[in-house]
């Protein structure tokens, strides 16, 4: 637990975060939140978030915010907040719903990033033409602190800021003249870049979050805005990109959505992403599959071998499932106890079941001794599969119910097998 405690301390000290109930009453505020707002935890907990609301922010922003999170979706935006002293500060905010183990929404968590300095730079940019001195200072600030780059219309880099070089680990000379693929990370799906280029080629601005590769093969995350640039005839001549480093935020987000024991996604993240992925697949006329797996006779395993051995067995199962389901777009969840869920995509029902069988066999082939799991005498899993047809309408309860019923059938028919839902 010590590493996890260290993470919690890191979050509390470094990340501007808070949790509220369904009505916006503050239940928790980090030390970082207290520092930037000027309030103590005692002054914040029990208060409405209106305590830091700045009068400059229009009511329409908050109406949109509440409508979004009320639908169970994540709200992202920029807010000007009021410090206890009366001065202001700016934050980039991400607010997402919290759910209990039954999938019921119980409140909201917000993660913020201080963008006060960036806002000051933006304000400075509005007056840059008034003074050559201010222009020079502004450009120095941009070069040192803002991750920017320019490319020609084919994506070949023509300029980069010092901040870009610092975060990527490349020198300017190593970047100029090369395609932006030099920092492309293999974890990012091709579909994202297709959407990016489709947007830019329409002359529109593209915004999104991208994981990039460092020169040393490490990674960093950036929030990107890419804008087309035009020549005097109005034709696109290249592109200008401004980025914001969100690596720490992504690490914290990963911690929040990860099961502490096994390292796979947790039940909270399952509740967040399930219907979003179902609706995305429906728009793309693509099939999805949901596989629910449960370790067989696992209570007897814990009773016979001890809970420490049980934890290690669950970790081994999770690791094996991650090896089988490792494509972009595959999700492995621990739903609770010894129960896991997999959300994945293929083109045909046969491919779905083939991959599910591969997962079942991979767990069996670990050959972890389990004398109380006859006739196999090793750790096995039973699974229920629910095919999600893009031509049909589903809700989260129906998907879970279908897979759970099939899982029950697999247990009844002898365990260590997969059954398919008829729903």
mmCIF file of N, CA and C in Angstrom, residues 144-245:
data_model
loop_
_atom_site.group_PDB
_atom_site.id
_atom_site.type_symbol
_atom_site.label_atom_id
_atom_site.label_comp_id
_atom_site.label_asym_id
_atom_site.label_seq_id
_atom_site.Cartn_x
_atom_site.Cartn_y
_atom_site.Cartn_z
ATOM 1 N N UNK A 144 9.942 29.917 -24.965
ATOM 2 C CA UNK A 144 10.440 29.223 -23.781
ATOM 3 C C UNK A 144 9.379 28.362 -23.108
ATOM 4 N N UNK A 145 8.125 28.783 -23.188
ATOM 5 C CA UNK A 145 7.101 28.171 -22.344
ATOM 6 C C UNK A 145 5.954 27.493 -23.076
ATOM 7 N N UNK A 146 5.758 27.793 -24.335
ATOM 8 C CA UNK A 146 4.615 27.234 -25.065
ATOM 9 C C UNK A 146 5.123 26.252 -26.124
ATOM 10 N N UNK A 147 4.529 25.076 -26.127
ATOM 11 C CA UNK A 147 4.950 24.008 -27.048
ATOM 12 C C UNK A 147 4.277 24.254 -28.397
ATOM 13 N N UNK A 148 5.024 24.851 -29.325
ATOM 14 C CA UNK A 148 4.458 25.196 -30.629
ATOM 15 C C UNK A 148 5.296 24.614 -31.745
ATOM 16 N N UNK A 149 4.663 24.470 -32.894
ATOM 17 C CA UNK A 149 5.380 24.069 -34.105
ATOM 18 C C UNK A 149 4.602 24.519 -35.327
ATOM 19 N N UNK A 150 5.323 24.680 -36.418
ATOM 20 C CA UNK A 150 4.706 24.974 -37.712
ATOM 21 C C UNK A 150 5.153 23.916 -38.704
ATOM 22 N N UNK A 151 4.249 23.572 -39.623
ATOM 23 C CA UNK A 151 4.585 22.612 -40.676
ATOM 24 C C UNK A 151 4.108 23.161 -42.017
ATOM 25 N N UNK A 152 4.621 22.560 -43.084
ATOM 26 C CA UNK A 152 4.030 22.860 -44.385
ATOM 27 C C UNK A 152 2.742 22.052 -44.511
ATOM 28 N N UNK A 153 2.099 22.125 -45.659
ATOM 29 C CA UNK A 153 0.789 21.466 -45.776
ATOM 30 C C UNK A 153 0.882 19.950 -45.846
ATOM 31 N N UNK A 154 2.118 19.414 -45.907
ATOM 32 C CA UNK A 154 2.296 17.965 -45.927
ATOM 33 C C UNK A 154 2.701 17.412 -44.551
ATOM 34 N N UNK A 155 2.817 18.302 -43.570
ATOM 35 C CA UNK A 155 3.180 17.854 -42.224
ATOM 36 C C UNK A 155 4.657 17.869 -41.936
ATOM 37 N N UNK A 156 5.450 18.436 -42.848
ATOM 38 C CA UNK A 156 6.893 18.552 -42.620
ATOM 39 C C UNK A 156 7.169 19.758 -41.722
ATOM 40 N N UNK A 157 7.928 19.552 -40.662
ATOM 41 C CA UNK A 157 8.161 20.587 -39.653
ATOM 42 C C UNK A 157 9.043 21.705 -40.219
ATOM 43 N N UNK A 158 8.589 22.941 -40.062
ATOM 44 C CA UNK A 158 9.351 24.112 -40.512
ATOM 45 C C UNK A 158 9.867 24.955 -39.346
ATOM 46 N N UNK A 159 9.239 24.865 -38.174
ATOM 47 C CA UNK A 159 9.742 25.564 -36.989
ATOM 48 C C UNK A 159 9.201 24.898 -35.737
ATOM 49 N N UNK A 160 9.974 24.987 -34.644
ATOM 50 C CA UNK A 160 9.544 24.467 -33.344
ATOM 51 C C UNK A 160 10.039 25.423 -32.259
ATOM 52 N N UNK A 161 9.330 25.475 -31.153
ATOM 53 C CA UNK A 161 9.751 26.305 -30.023
ATOM 54 C C UNK A 161 10.745 25.533 -29.154
ATOM 55 N N UNK A 162 11.450 26.305 -28.286
ATOM 56 C CA UNK A 162 12.349 25.659 -27.333
ATOM 57 C C UNK A 162 11.571 24.709 -26.426
ATOM 58 N N UNK A 163 10.351 25.096 -26.062
ATOM 59 C CA UNK A 163 9.530 24.254 -25.195
ATOM 60 C C UNK A 163 9.225 22.913 -25.862
ATOM 61 N N UNK A 164 9.021 22.934 -27.187
ATOM 62 C CA UNK A 164 8.792 21.685 -27.929
ATOM 63 C C UNK A 164 10.030 20.795 -27.821
ATOM 64 N N UNK A 165 11.196 21.385 -28.009
ATOM 65 C CA UNK A 165 12.442 20.619 -27.922
ATOM 66 C C UNK A 165 12.633 20.052 -26.516
ATOM 67 N N UNK A 166 12.331 20.854 -25.509
ATOM 68 C CA UNK A 166 12.522 20.410 -24.131
ATOM 69 C C UNK A 166 11.637 19.222 -23.792
ATOM 70 N N UNK A 167 10.385 19.254 -24.197
ATOM 71 C CA UNK A 167 9.484 18.161 -23.821
ATOM 72 C C UNK A 167 9.720 16.908 -24.654
ATOM 73 N N UNK A 168 10.148 17.068 -25.900
ATOM 74 C CA UNK A 168 10.335 15.912 -26.788
ATOM 75 C C UNK A 168 11.736 15.308 -26.680
ATOM 76 N N UNK A 169 12.703 16.110 -26.228
ATOM 77 C CA UNK A 169 14.085 15.617 -26.140
ATOM 78 C C UNK A 169 14.872 15.761 -27.423
ATOM 79 N N UNK A 170 14.232 16.259 -28.494
ATOM 80 C CA UNK A 170 14.925 16.465 -29.770
ATOM 81 C C UNK A 170 15.488 17.886 -29.843
ATOM 82 N N UNK A 171 16.612 18.037 -30.541
ATOM 83 C CA UNK A 171 17.125 19.368 -30.866
ATOM 84 C C UNK A 171 16.346 19.923 -32.053
ATOM 85 N N UNK A 172 16.397 21.253 -32.222
ATOM 86 C CA UNK A 172 15.730 21.867 -33.373
ATOM 87 C C UNK A 172 16.221 21.248 -34.676
ATOM 88 N N UNK A 173 17.530 21.051 -34.766
ATOM 89 C CA UNK A 173 18.121 20.526 -36.007
ATOM 90 C C UNK A 173 17.611 19.122 -36.320
ATOM 91 N N UNK A 174 17.232 18.374 -35.286
ATOM 92 C CA UNK A 174 16.729 17.016 -35.497
ATOM 93 C C UNK A 174 15.259 17.005 -35.920
ATOM 94 N N UNK A 175 14.574 18.130 -35.729
ATOM 95 C CA UNK A 175 13.150 18.200 -36.022
ATOM 96 C C UNK A 175 12.833 18.918 -37.332
ATOM 97 N N UNK A 176 13.536 20.011 -37.603
ATOM 98 C CA UNK A 176 13.257 20.791 -38.818
ATOM 99 C C UNK A 176 13.504 19.931 -40.050
ATOM 100 N N UNK A 177 12.517 19.914 -40.937
ATOM 101 C CA UNK A 177 12.636 19.144 -42.169
ATOM 102 C C UNK A 177 12.113 17.729 -42.067
ATOM 103 N N UNK A 178 11.738 17.305 -40.870
ATOM 104 C CA UNK A 178 11.194 15.956 -40.691
ATOM 105 C C UNK A 178 9.678 16.014 -40.533
ATOM 106 N N UNK A 179 9.039 14.899 -40.820
ATOM 107 C CA UNK A 179 7.594 14.809 -40.648
ATOM 108 C C UNK A 179 7.255 14.712 -39.161
ATOM 109 N N UNK A 180 6.061 15.174 -38.810
ATOM 110 C CA UNK A 180 5.644 15.135 -37.410
ATOM 111 C C UNK A 180 5.528 13.711 -36.883
ATOM 112 N N UNK A 181 5.585 12.725 -37.753
ATOM 113 C CA UNK A 181 5.571 11.341 -37.309
ATOM 114 C C UNK A 181 6.751 11.006 -36.410
ATOM 115 N N UNK A 182 7.779 11.865 -36.392
ATOM 116 C CA UNK A 182 8.959 11.617 -35.569
ATOM 117 C C UNK A 182 8.586 11.523 -34.093
ATOM 118 N N UNK A 183 7.486 12.179 -33.677
ATOM 119 C CA UNK A 183 7.059 12.108 -32.272
ATOM 120 C C UNK A 183 5.766 11.304 -32.106
ATOM 121 N N UNK A 184 5.349 10.634 -33.136
ATOM 122 C CA UNK A 184 4.103 9.855 -33.045
ATOM 123 C C UNK A 184 4.308 8.620 -32.181
ATOM 124 N N UNK A 185 3.421 8.400 -31.227
ATOM 125 C CA UNK A 185 3.524 7.252 -30.324
ATOM 126 C C UNK A 185 2.682 6.093 -30.862
ATOM 127 N N UNK A 186 3.205 4.865 -30.800
ATOM 128 C CA UNK A 186 2.454 3.722 -31.352
ATOM 129 C C UNK A 186 1.148 3.429 -30.630
ATOM 130 N N UNK A 187 0.962 3.955 -29.422
ATOM 131 C CA UNK A 187 -0.288 3.720 -28.700
ATOM 132 C C UNK A 187 -1.466 4.474 -29.300
ATOM 133 N N UNK A 188 -1.186 5.520 -30.077
ATOM 134 C CA UNK A 188 -2.280 6.337 -30.609
ATOM 135 C C UNK A 188 -2.879 5.672 -31.848
ATOM 136 N N UNK A 189 -4.216 5.507 -31.887
ATOM 137 C CA UNK A 189 -4.853 4.812 -33.012
ATOM 138 C C UNK A 189 -4.789 5.625 -34.306
ATOM 139 N N UNK A 190 -4.720 4.906 -35.420
ATOM 140 C CA UNK A 190 -4.686 5.570 -36.724
ATOM 141 C C UNK A 190 -5.954 6.395 -36.955
ATOM 142 N N UNK A 191 -7.066 5.956 -36.352
ATOM 143 C CA UNK A 191 -8.336 6.662 -36.552
ATOM 144 C C UNK A 191 -8.261 8.103 -36.059
ATOM 145 N N UNK A 192 -7.464 8.342 -35.006
ATOM 146 C CA UNK A 192 -7.340 9.702 -34.496
ATOM 147 C C UNK A 192 -6.670 10.603 -35.525
ATOM 148 N N UNK A 193 -5.593 10.108 -36.130
ATOM 149 C CA UNK A 193 -4.883 10.925 -37.116
ATOM 150 C C UNK A 193 -5.701 11.097 -38.392
ATOM 151 N N UNK A 194 -6.522 10.100 -38.715
ATOM 152 C CA UNK A 194 -7.413 10.251 -39.871
ATOM 153 C C UNK A 194 -8.406 11.380 -39.621
ATOM 154 N N UNK A 195 -8.981 11.392 -38.418
ATOM 155 C CA UNK A 195 -9.920 12.458 -38.059
ATOM 156 C C UNK A 195 -9.219 13.816 -38.075
ATOM 157 N N UNK A 196 -7.987 13.853 -37.550
ATOM 158 C CA UNK A 196 -7.203 15.086 -37.520
ATOM 159 C C UNK A 196 -7.027 15.658 -38.921
ATOM 160 N N UNK A 197 -6.551 14.815 -39.840
ATOM 161 C CA UNK A 197 -6.286 15.293 -41.206
ATOM 162 C C UNK A 197 -7.581 15.603 -41.963
ATOM 163 N N UNK A 198 -8.616 14.812 -41.732
ATOM 164 C CA UNK A 198 -9.908 15.111 -42.378
ATOM 165 C C UNK A 198 -10.393 16.503 -41.969
ATOM 166 N N UNK A 199 -10.201 16.843 -40.682
ATOM 167 C CA UNK A 199 -10.626 18.159 -40.175
ATOM 168 C C UNK A 199 -9.784 19.276 -40.797
ATOM 169 N N UNK A 200 -8.464 19.103 -40.783
ATOM 170 C CA UNK A 200 -7.573 20.145 -41.297
ATOM 171 C C UNK A 200 -7.760 20.369 -42.795
ATOM 172 N N UNK A 201 -7.973 19.290 -43.530
ATOM 173 C CA UNK A 201 -8.125 19.423 -44.979
ATOM 174 C C UNK A 201 -9.431 20.123 -45.357
ATOM 175 N N UNK A 202 -10.357 20.217 -44.387
ATOM 176 C CA UNK A 202 -11.568 21.006 -44.606
ATOM 177 C C UNK A 202 -11.359 22.471 -44.228
ATOM 178 N N UNK A 203 -10.122 22.801 -43.834
ATOM 179 C CA UNK A 203 -9.817 24.172 -43.434
ATOM 180 C C UNK A 203 -10.271 24.509 -42.028
ATOM 181 N N UNK A 204 -10.573 23.496 -41.218
ATOM 182 C CA UNK A 204 -11.065 23.714 -39.867
ATOM 183 C C UNK A 204 -9.955 23.522 -38.843
ATOM 184 N N UNK A 205 -10.188 24.035 -37.634
ATOM 185 C CA UNK A 205 -9.259 23.867 -36.520
ATOM 186 C C UNK A 205 -9.515 22.511 -35.858
ATOM 187 N N UNK A 206 -8.422 21.784 -35.542
ATOM 188 C CA UNK A 206 -8.564 20.492 -34.854
ATOM 189 C C UNK A 206 -8.052 20.638 -33.425
ATOM 190 N N UNK A 207 -8.813 20.088 -32.476
ATOM 191 C CA UNK A 207 -8.416 20.072 -31.073
ATOM 192 C C UNK A 207 -8.534 18.659 -30.532
ATOM 193 N N UNK A 208 -7.582 18.277 -29.697
ATOM 194 C CA UNK A 208 -7.638 16.949 -29.110
ATOM 195 C C UNK A 208 -6.455 16.689 -28.194
ATOM 196 N N UNK A 209 -6.424 15.485 -27.632
ATOM 197 C CA UNK A 209 -5.342 15.074 -26.739
ATOM 198 C C UNK A 209 -4.543 13.973 -27.415
ATOM 199 N N UNK A 210 -3.213 14.113 -27.397
ATOM 200 C CA UNK A 210 -2.342 13.181 -28.111
ATOM 201 C C UNK A 210 -1.198 12.732 -27.203
ATOM 202 N N UNK A 211 -0.925 11.438 -27.229
ATOM 203 C CA UNK A 211 0.248 10.880 -26.561
ATOM 204 C C UNK A 211 1.389 10.851 -27.563
ATOM 205 N N UNK A 212 2.500 11.499 -27.246
ATOM 206 C CA UNK A 212 3.646 11.586 -28.145
ATOM 207 C C UNK A 212 4.842 10.819 -27.609
ATOM 208 N N UNK A 213 5.771 10.514 -28.510
ATOM 209 C CA UNK A 213 6.979 9.766 -28.166
ATOM 210 C C UNK A 213 8.158 10.709 -27.988
ATOM 211 N N UNK A 214 8.926 10.506 -26.918
ATOM 212 C CA UNK A 214 10.148 11.274 -26.708
ATOM 213 C C UNK A 214 11.312 10.632 -27.464
ATOM 214 N N UNK A 215 12.391 11.377 -27.610
ATOM 215 C CA UNK A 215 13.576 10.853 -28.284
ATOM 216 C C UNK A 215 14.115 9.613 -27.578
ATOM 217 N N UNK A 216 14.008 9.590 -26.249
ATOM 218 C CA UNK A 216 14.512 8.451 -25.469
ATOM 219 C C UNK A 216 13.499 7.317 -25.357
ATOM 220 N N UNK A 217 12.428 7.390 -26.165
ATOM 221 C CA UNK A 217 11.352 6.397 -26.204
ATOM 222 C C UNK A 217 10.408 6.481 -25.009
ATOM 223 N N UNK A 218 10.548 7.528 -24.190
ATOM 224 C CA UNK A 218 9.529 7.806 -23.191
ATOM 225 C C UNK A 218 8.312 8.415 -23.870
ATOM 226 N N UNK A 219 7.413 8.957 -23.094
ATOM 227 C CA UNK A 219 6.207 9.539 -23.689
ATOM 228 C C UNK A 219 5.801 10.789 -22.925
ATOM 229 N N UNK A 220 4.958 11.588 -23.554
ATOM 230 C CA UNK A 220 4.327 12.727 -22.903
ATOM 231 C C UNK A 220 2.979 12.954 -23.573
ATOM 232 N N UNK A 221 2.053 13.538 -22.821
ATOM 233 C CA UNK A 221 0.709 13.828 -23.326
ATOM 234 C C UNK A 221 0.557 15.333 -23.524
ATOM 235 N N UNK A 222 -0.091 15.718 -24.601
ATOM 236 C CA UNK A 222 -0.350 17.133 -24.857
ATOM 237 C C UNK A 222 -1.802 17.346 -25.285
ATOM 238 N N UNK A 223 -2.329 18.490 -24.877
ATOM 239 C CA UNK A 223 -3.614 18.983 -25.369
ATOM 240 C C UNK A 223 -3.279 19.894 -26.545
ATOM 241 N N UNK A 224 -3.761 19.564 -27.739
ATOM 242 C CA UNK A 224 -3.298 20.211 -28.969
ATOM 243 C C UNK A 224 -4.419 20.996 -29.650
ATOM 244 N N UNK A 225 -4.036 22.161 -30.164
ATOM 245 C CA UNK A 225 -4.892 22.912 -31.086
ATOM 246 C C UNK A 225 -4.086 23.154 -32.358
ATOM 247 N N UNK A 226 -4.595 22.691 -33.490
ATOM 248 C CA UNK A 226 -3.902 22.846 -34.775
ATOM 249 C C UNK A 226 -4.775 23.701 -35.697
ATOM 250 N N UNK A 227 -4.163 24.742 -36.218
ATOM 251 C CA UNK A 227 -4.904 25.702 -37.035
ATOM 252 C C UNK A 227 -4.272 25.818 -38.416
ATOM 253 N N UNK A 228 -5.069 25.750 -39.480
ATOM 254 C CA UNK A 228 -4.519 25.949 -40.827
ATOM 255 C C UNK A 228 -4.038 27.387 -41.009
ATOM 256 N N UNK A 229 -2.930 27.566 -41.761
ATOM 257 C CA UNK A 229 -2.441 28.889 -42.130
ATOM 258 C C UNK A 229 -2.634 29.066 -43.635
ATOM 259 N N UNK A 230 -2.934 30.286 -44.049
ATOM 260 C CA UNK A 230 -3.277 30.544 -45.450
ATOM 261 C C UNK A 230 -2.301 31.538 -46.072
ATOM 262 N N UNK A 231 -2.091 31.380 -47.385
ATOM 263 C CA UNK A 231 -1.271 32.356 -48.103
ATOM 264 C C UNK A 231 -2.150 33.536 -48.523
ATOM 265 N N UNK A 232 -1.572 34.485 -49.254
ATOM 266 C CA UNK A 232 -2.310 35.706 -49.606
ATOM 267 C C UNK A 232 -3.478 35.449 -50.547
ATOM 268 N N UNK A 233 -3.483 34.259 -51.162
ATOM 269 C CA UNK A 233 -4.597 33.902 -52.047
ATOM 270 C C UNK A 233 -5.684 33.093 -51.328
ATOM 271 N N UNK A 234 -5.473 32.879 -50.041
ATOM 272 C CA UNK A 234 -6.464 32.141 -49.265
ATOM 273 C C UNK A 234 -6.291 30.642 -49.290
ATOM 274 N N UNK A 235 -5.206 30.155 -49.900
ATOM 275 C CA UNK A 235 -4.962 28.716 -49.941
ATOM 276 C C UNK A 235 -4.186 28.273 -48.701
ATOM 277 N N UNK A 236 -4.460 27.053 -48.227
ATOM 278 C CA UNK A 236 -3.744 26.530 -47.068
ATOM 279 C C UNK A 236 -2.276 26.329 -47.434
ATOM 280 N N UNK A 237 -1.401 26.975 -46.655
ATOM 281 C CA UNK A 237 0.032 26.873 -46.908
ATOM 282 C C UNK A 237 0.754 26.042 -45.861
ATOM 283 N N UNK A 238 0.092 25.786 -44.758
ATOM 284 C CA UNK A 238 0.709 25.001 -43.696
ATOM 285 C C UNK A 238 -0.181 24.985 -42.465
ATOM 286 N N UNK A 239 0.403 24.562 -41.340
ATOM 287 C CA UNK A 239 -0.374 24.428 -40.117
ATOM 288 C C UNK A 239 0.452 24.893 -38.918
ATOM 289 N N UNK A 240 -0.228 25.503 -37.958
ATOM 290 C CA UNK A 240 0.415 25.962 -36.731
ATOM 291 C C UNK A 240 -0.249 25.246 -35.559
ATOM 292 N N UNK A 241 0.558 24.658 -34.680
ATOM 293 C CA UNK A 241 0.033 23.877 -33.559
ATOM 294 C C UNK A 241 0.521 24.450 -32.237
ATOM 295 N N UNK A 242 -0.396 24.579 -31.286
ATOM 296 C CA UNK A 242 -0.082 24.984 -29.912
ATOM 297 C C UNK A 242 -0.479 23.833 -29.001
ATOM 298 N N UNK A 243 0.432 23.477 -28.091
ATOM 299 C CA UNK A 243 0.196 22.333 -27.214
ATOM 300 C C UNK A 243 0.345 22.733 -25.755
ATOM 301 N N UNK A 244 -0.314 21.975 -24.906
ATOM 302 C CA UNK A 244 -0.209 22.165 -23.459
ATOM 303 C C UNK A 244 0.119 20.806 -22.847
ATOM 304 N N UNK A 245 1.152 20.760 -22.018
ATOM 305 C CA UNK A 245 1.591 19.508 -21.392
ATOM 306 C C UNK A 245 0.567 19.048 -20.359
#
